[in-house]
Coordinates of C-alpha atoms in Angstrom, one line a residue:
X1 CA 8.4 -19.7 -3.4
X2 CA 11.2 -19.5 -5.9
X3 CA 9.1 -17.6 -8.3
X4 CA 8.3 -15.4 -5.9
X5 CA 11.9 -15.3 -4.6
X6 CA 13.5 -14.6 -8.4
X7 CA 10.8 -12.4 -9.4
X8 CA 11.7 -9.9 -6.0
X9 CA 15.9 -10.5 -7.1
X10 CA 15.3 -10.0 -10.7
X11 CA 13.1 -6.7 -10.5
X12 CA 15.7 -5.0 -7.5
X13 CA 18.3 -5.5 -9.8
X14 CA 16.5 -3.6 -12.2
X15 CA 15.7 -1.0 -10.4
X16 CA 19.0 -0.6 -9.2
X17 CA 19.8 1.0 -12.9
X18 CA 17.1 3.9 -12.2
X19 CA 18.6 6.9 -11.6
X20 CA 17.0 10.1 -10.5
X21 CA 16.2 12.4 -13.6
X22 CA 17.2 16.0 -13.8
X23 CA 14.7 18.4 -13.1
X24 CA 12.9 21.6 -14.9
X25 CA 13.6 19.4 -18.3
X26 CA 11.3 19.9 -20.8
X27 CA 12.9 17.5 -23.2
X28 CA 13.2 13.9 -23.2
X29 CA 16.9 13.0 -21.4
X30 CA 18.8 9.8 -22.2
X31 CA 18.6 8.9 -18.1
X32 CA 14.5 9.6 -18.8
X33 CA 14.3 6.6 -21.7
X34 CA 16.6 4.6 -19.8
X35 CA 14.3 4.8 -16.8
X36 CA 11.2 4.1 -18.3
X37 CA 12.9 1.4 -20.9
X38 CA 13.2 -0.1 -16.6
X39 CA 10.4 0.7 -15.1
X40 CA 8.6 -0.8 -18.1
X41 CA 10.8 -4.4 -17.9
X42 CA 9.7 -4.2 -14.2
X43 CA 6.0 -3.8 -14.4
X44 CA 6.3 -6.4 -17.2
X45 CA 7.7 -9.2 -14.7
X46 CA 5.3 -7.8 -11.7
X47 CA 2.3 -7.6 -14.2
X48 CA 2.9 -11.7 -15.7
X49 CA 3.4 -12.9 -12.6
X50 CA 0.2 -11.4 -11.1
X51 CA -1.9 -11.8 -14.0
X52 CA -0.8 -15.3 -14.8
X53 CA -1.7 -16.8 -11.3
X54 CA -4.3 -19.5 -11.1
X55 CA -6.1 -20.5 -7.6
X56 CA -3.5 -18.5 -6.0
X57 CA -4.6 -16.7 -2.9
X58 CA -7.3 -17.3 -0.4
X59 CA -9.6 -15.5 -2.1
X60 CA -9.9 -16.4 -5.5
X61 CA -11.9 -18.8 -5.5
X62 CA -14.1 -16.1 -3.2
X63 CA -14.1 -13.6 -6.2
X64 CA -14.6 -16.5 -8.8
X65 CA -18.1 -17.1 -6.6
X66 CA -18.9 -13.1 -6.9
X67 CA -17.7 -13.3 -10.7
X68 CA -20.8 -15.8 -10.9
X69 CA -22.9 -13.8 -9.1
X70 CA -22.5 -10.6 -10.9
X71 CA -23.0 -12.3 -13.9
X72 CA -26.5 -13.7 -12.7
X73 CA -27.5 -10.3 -11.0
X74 CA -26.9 -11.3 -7.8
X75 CA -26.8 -9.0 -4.6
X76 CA -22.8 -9.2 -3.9
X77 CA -21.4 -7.2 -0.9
X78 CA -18.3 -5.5 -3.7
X79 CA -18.7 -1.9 -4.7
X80 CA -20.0 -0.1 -7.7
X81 CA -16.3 0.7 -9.4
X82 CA -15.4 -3.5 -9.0
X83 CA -19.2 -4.9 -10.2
X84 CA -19.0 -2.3 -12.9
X85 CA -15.3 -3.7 -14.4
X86 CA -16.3 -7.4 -13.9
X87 CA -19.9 -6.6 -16.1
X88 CA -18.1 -5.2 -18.8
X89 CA -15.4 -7.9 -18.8
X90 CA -18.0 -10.6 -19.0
X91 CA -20.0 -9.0 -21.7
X92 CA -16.7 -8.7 -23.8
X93 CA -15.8 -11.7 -22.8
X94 CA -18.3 -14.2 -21.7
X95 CA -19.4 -14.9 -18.1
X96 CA -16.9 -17.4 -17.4
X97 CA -14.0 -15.6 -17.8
X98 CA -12.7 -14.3 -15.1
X99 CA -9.1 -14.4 -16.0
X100 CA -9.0 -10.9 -17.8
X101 CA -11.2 -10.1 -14.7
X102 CA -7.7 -10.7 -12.3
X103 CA -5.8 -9.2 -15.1
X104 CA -7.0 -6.1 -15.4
X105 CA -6.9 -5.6 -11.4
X106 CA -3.4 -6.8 -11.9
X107 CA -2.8 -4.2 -14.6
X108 CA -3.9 -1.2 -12.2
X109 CA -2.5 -2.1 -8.9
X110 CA 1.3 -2.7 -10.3
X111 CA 1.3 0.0 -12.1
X112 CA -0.1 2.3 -9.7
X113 CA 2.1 1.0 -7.2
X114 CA 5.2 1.5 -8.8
X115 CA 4.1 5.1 -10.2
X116 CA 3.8 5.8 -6.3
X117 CA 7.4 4.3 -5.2
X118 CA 8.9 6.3 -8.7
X119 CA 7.2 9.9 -7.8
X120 CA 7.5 9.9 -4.1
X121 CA 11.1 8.0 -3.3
X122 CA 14.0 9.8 -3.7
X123 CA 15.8 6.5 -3.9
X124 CA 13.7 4.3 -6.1
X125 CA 15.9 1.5 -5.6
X126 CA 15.3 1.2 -2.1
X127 CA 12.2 2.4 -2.3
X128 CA 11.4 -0.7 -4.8
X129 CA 13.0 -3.0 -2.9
X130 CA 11.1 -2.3 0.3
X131 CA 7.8 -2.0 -1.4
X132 CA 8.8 -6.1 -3.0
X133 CA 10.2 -6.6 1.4
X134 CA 7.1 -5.4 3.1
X135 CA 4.8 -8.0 1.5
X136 CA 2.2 -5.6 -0.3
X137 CA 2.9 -6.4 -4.2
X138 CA 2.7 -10.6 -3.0
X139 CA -1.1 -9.9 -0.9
X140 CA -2.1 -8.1 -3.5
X141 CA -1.8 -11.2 -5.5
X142 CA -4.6 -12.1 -2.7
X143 CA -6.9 -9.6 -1.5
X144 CA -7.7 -8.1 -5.0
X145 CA -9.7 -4.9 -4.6
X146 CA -8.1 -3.7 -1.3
X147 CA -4.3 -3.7 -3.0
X148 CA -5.9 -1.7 -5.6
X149 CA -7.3 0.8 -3.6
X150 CA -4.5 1.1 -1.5
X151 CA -1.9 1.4 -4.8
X152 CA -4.5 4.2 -5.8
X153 CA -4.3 5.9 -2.0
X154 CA -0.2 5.7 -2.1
X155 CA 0.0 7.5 -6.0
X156 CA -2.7 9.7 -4.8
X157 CA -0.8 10.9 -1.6
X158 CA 1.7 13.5 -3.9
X159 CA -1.8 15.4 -4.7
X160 CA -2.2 15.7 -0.7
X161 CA 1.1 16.7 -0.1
X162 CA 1.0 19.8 -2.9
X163 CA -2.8 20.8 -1.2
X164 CA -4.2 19.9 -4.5
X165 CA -7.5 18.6 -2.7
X166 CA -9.7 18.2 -5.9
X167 CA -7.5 16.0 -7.8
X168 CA -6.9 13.8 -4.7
X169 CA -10.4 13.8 -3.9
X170 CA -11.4 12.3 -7.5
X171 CA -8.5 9.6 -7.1
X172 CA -9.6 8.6 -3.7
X173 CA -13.7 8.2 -4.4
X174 CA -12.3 6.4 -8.2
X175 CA -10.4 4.2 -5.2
X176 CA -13.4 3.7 -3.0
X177 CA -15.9 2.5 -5.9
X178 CA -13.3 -1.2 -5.6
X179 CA -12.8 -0.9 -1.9
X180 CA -14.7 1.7 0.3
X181 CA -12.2 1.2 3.7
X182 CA -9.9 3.9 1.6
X183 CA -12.3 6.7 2.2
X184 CA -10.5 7.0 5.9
X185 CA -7.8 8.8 4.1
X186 CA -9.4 11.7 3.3
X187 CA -9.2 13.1 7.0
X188 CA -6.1 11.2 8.0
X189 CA -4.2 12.4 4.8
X190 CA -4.9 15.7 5.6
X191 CA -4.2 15.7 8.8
X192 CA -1.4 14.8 8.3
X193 CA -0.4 17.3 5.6
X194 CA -0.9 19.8 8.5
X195 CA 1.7 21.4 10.6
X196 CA 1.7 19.7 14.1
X197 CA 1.3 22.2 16.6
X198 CA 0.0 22.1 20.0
X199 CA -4.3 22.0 19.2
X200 CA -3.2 19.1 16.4
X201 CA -1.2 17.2 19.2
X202 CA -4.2 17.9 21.4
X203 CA -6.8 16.4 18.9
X204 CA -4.8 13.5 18.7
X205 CA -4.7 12.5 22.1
X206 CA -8.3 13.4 22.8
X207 CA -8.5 10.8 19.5
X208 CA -7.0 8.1 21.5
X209 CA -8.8 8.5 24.5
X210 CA -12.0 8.6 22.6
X211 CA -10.9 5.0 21.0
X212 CA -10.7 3.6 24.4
X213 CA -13.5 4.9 25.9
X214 CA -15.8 4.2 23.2
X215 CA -14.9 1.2 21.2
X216 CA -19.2 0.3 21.7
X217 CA -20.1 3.5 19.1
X218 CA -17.3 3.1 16.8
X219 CA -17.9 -0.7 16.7
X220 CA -22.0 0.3 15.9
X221 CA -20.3 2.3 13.0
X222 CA -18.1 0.0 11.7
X223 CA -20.7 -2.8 11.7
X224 CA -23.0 0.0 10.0
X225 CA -20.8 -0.1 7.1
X226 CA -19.7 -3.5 7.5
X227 CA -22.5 -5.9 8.6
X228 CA -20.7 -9.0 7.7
X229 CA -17.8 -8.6 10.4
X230 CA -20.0 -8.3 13.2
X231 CA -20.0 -12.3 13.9
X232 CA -17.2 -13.5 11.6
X233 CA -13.5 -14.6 12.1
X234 CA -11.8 -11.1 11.6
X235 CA -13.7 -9.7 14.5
X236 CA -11.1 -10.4 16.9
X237 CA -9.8 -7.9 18.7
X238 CA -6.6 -8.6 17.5
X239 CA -3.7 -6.5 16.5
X240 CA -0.8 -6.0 14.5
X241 CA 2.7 -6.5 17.1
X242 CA 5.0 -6.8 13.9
X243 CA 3.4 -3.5 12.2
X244 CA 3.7 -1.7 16.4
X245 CA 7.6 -2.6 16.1
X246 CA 8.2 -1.6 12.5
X247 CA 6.5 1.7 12.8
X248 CA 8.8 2.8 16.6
X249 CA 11.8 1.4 14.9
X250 CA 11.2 3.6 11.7
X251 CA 10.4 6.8 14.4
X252 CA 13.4 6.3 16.3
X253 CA 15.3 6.2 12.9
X254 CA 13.5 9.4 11.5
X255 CA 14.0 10.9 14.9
X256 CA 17.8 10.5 14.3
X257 CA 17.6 12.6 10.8
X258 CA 14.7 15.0 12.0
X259 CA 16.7 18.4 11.4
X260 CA 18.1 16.9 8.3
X261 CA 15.3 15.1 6.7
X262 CA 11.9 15.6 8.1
X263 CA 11.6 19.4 9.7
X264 CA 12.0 21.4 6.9
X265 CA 10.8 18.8 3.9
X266 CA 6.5 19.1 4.0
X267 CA 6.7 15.3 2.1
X268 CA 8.7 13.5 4.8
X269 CA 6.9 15.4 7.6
X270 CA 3.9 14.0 5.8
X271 CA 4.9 10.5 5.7
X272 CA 6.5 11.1 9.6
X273 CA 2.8 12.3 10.5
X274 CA 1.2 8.8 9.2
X275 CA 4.0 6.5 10.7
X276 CA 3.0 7.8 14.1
X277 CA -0.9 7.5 13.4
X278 CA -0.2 3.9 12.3
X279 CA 1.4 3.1 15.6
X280 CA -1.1 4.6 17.8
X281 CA -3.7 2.6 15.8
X282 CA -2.3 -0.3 16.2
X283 CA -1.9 0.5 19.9
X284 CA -5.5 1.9 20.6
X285 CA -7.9 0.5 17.9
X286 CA -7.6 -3.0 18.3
X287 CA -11.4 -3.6 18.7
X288 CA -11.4 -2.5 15.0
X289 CA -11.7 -5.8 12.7
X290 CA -8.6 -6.4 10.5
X291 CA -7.2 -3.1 11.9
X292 CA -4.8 -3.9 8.8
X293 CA -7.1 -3.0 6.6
X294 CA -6.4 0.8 7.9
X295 CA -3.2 0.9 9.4
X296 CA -1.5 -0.4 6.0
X297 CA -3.0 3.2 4.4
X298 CA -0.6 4.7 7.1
X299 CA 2.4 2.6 7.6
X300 CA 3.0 1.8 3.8
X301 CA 4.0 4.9 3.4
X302 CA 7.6 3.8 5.0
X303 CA 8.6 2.8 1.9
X304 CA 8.9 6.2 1.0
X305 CA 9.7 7.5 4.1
X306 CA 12.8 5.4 4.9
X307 CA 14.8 6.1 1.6
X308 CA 14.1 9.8 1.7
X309 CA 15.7 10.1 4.9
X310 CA 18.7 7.9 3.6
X311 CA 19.2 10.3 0.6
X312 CA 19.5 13.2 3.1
X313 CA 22.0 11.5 5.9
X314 CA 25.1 13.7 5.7
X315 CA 27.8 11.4 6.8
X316 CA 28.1 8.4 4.0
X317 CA 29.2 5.8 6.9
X318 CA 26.1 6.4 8.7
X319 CA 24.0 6.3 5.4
X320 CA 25.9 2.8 4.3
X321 CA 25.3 2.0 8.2
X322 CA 21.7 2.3 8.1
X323 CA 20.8 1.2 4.6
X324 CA 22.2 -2.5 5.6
X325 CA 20.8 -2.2 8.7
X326 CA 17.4 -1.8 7.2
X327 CA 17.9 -3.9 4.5
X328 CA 18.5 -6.6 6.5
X329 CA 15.4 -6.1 9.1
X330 CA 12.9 -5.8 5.9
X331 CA 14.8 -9.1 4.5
X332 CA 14.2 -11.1 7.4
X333 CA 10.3 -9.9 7.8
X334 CA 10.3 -10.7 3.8
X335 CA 11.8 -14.4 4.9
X336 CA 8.9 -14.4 7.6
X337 CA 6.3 -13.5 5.1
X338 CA 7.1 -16.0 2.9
X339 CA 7.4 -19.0 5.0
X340 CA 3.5 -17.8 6.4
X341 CA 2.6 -17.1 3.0
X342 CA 1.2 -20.3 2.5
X343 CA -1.6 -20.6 5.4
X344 CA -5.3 -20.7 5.0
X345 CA -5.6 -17.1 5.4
X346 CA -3.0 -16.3 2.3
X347 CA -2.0 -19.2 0.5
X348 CA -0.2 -17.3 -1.7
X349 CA 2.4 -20.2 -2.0
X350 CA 2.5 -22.5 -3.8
X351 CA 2.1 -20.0 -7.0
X352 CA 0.3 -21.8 -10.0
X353 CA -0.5 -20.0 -13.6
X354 CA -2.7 -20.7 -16.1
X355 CA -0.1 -19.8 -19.1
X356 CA 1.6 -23.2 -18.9

């Protein structure tokens, strides 16, 4: 844990010292090389950490078994994009090696991750910080191609946002060749990059009631894509309490600042629109397996979200008042993240590396 724990202090700290760079600049600034000479340092920490584990997380030895079976030509159930890396890896490589395998997955997901939190936070600091809080840089130091896909659905967000719908379409299909779940974004994103009037309102609630009146088809569906969840473990029923609470707390904060931060800006509106789809998925899709494995697409956003609407609080008491305030909620759901972080379904604790 205290890897874990001085890698998150160390890297805050750091981005602390990012500042927002002037815009319309066509030259390289002094704040610009200061901030990537940063950002750099960070991804360095997040990359070594990530790259250098060894047996850490409940899946590697999982992916060291479809490694193998790659290598022998095997029928694996991983897409196209994540066979086609580990092929080449092993032919430069040899077959055994599946450490520059994790590597490289390391390589993309931290840096796409950061690149998100650096474009689309007006407060990278925060931003950062929350992104280190809310557990997503730690799992993806489990569940391998998901994180990546999802780092690759959070950067490609921005191209939503300005309507550029080609270049977000070839980031999101690139995403879907390592993990097909991401492909839900492509009508949830833009619905959400719409203006909510009174039909979008209407869809949404005919949505719901369609999710509880027929779990049976979507079920069919899911299974359709997914065979393998039809009789396993994750098909529980279960959901996410913890994410349900996050995402009304975060609405009732937005709420607050609506006028000020979310009404007139088309990027917070966007990131408001998802926070309320992740809640009523977690509220009426349920029946879906690892609902998780949609809802973070959604609710991961609030690490944009939150700080964008701090920037923008006019009075600075209420802005110091609510940036502790949040602070210290994510810090205590970081403290409960680690102390779980070491059951069977993570076990991302203890951290072992193969450097020493």
């Amino acid at each position: 844990m205290i890897w874990y724990l001085g890698l998150t202090v160390i890297t805050v700290m750091l981005a602390g010292f990012v500042t927002r760079p002037l815009k319309n600049v066509s030259y390289t600034t002094r704040t610009q090389l200061t901030n990537r000479v940063i950002l750099f340092a960070i991804f360095v920490l997040l990359f070594m950490i990530s790259a250098g584990r060894y047996y850490v997380g409940n899946d590697y030895g999982e992916y060291i078994a479809i490694f193998k079976r790659v290598g022998l030509g095997q029928s694996v159930s991983s897409e196209f994009g994540f066979n086609t890396v580990v092929r080449i890896v092993q032919f430069l490589c040899g077959k055994e090696s599946f450490i520059p395998i994790f590597a490289i997955f390391s390589f993309f997901t931290v840096f796409f991750l950061l690149k998100a939190v650096y474009e689309q936070s007006d407060w990278f600091a925060y931003g950062f910080f929350l992104l280190m809080a809310s557990g997503y840089y730690f799992s993806g130091l489990n569940t391998v191609r998901y994180y990546l896909a999802l780092a690759m659905a959070l950067y490609a967000a921005k191209y939503m946002i300005r309507k550029d719908y080609a270049r977000f379409l070839l980031w999101i299909l690139l995403a879907a060749t390592f993990h097909k779940t991401v492909l839900v974004v492509i009508p949830i994103y833009w619905f959400a990059s719409r203006q909510w009037k009174k039909r979008e309102v209407t869809v949404i609630l005919a949505f719901c009631a369609s999710l509880l009146l027929f779990q049976d088809f979507y079920r069919k569906i899911i299974f359709a894509i997914y065979p393998w969840y039809e009789d396993s473990r994750f098909n529980t029923g279960e959901t996410s309490y913890i994410n349900i609470v996050k995402g009304i707390c975060v609405l009732v904060f937005a709420l607050l600042y609506y006028k000020e931060a979310i009404r007139d800006d088309k990027r917070n509106q966007f990131y408001f629109y998802l926070n309320i789809g992740a809640i009523l998925l977690y509220l009426f899709a349920s029946f879906i397996p690892v609902v998780s494995r949609i809802g973070y697409y959604l609710n991961a956003t609030q690490i944009f979200l939150i700080p964008n609407i701090l920037v923008k609080i006019p009075k600075k008491k209420e802005r110091i008042f609510f940036g502790i305030l949040i602070a210290l909620a994510f810090l205590l759901y970081f403290a409960v993240f680690l102390h779980k972080a070491g059951a069977v379904d993570l076990r991302i604790i203890p951290y072992k590396t193969w450097i020493f």
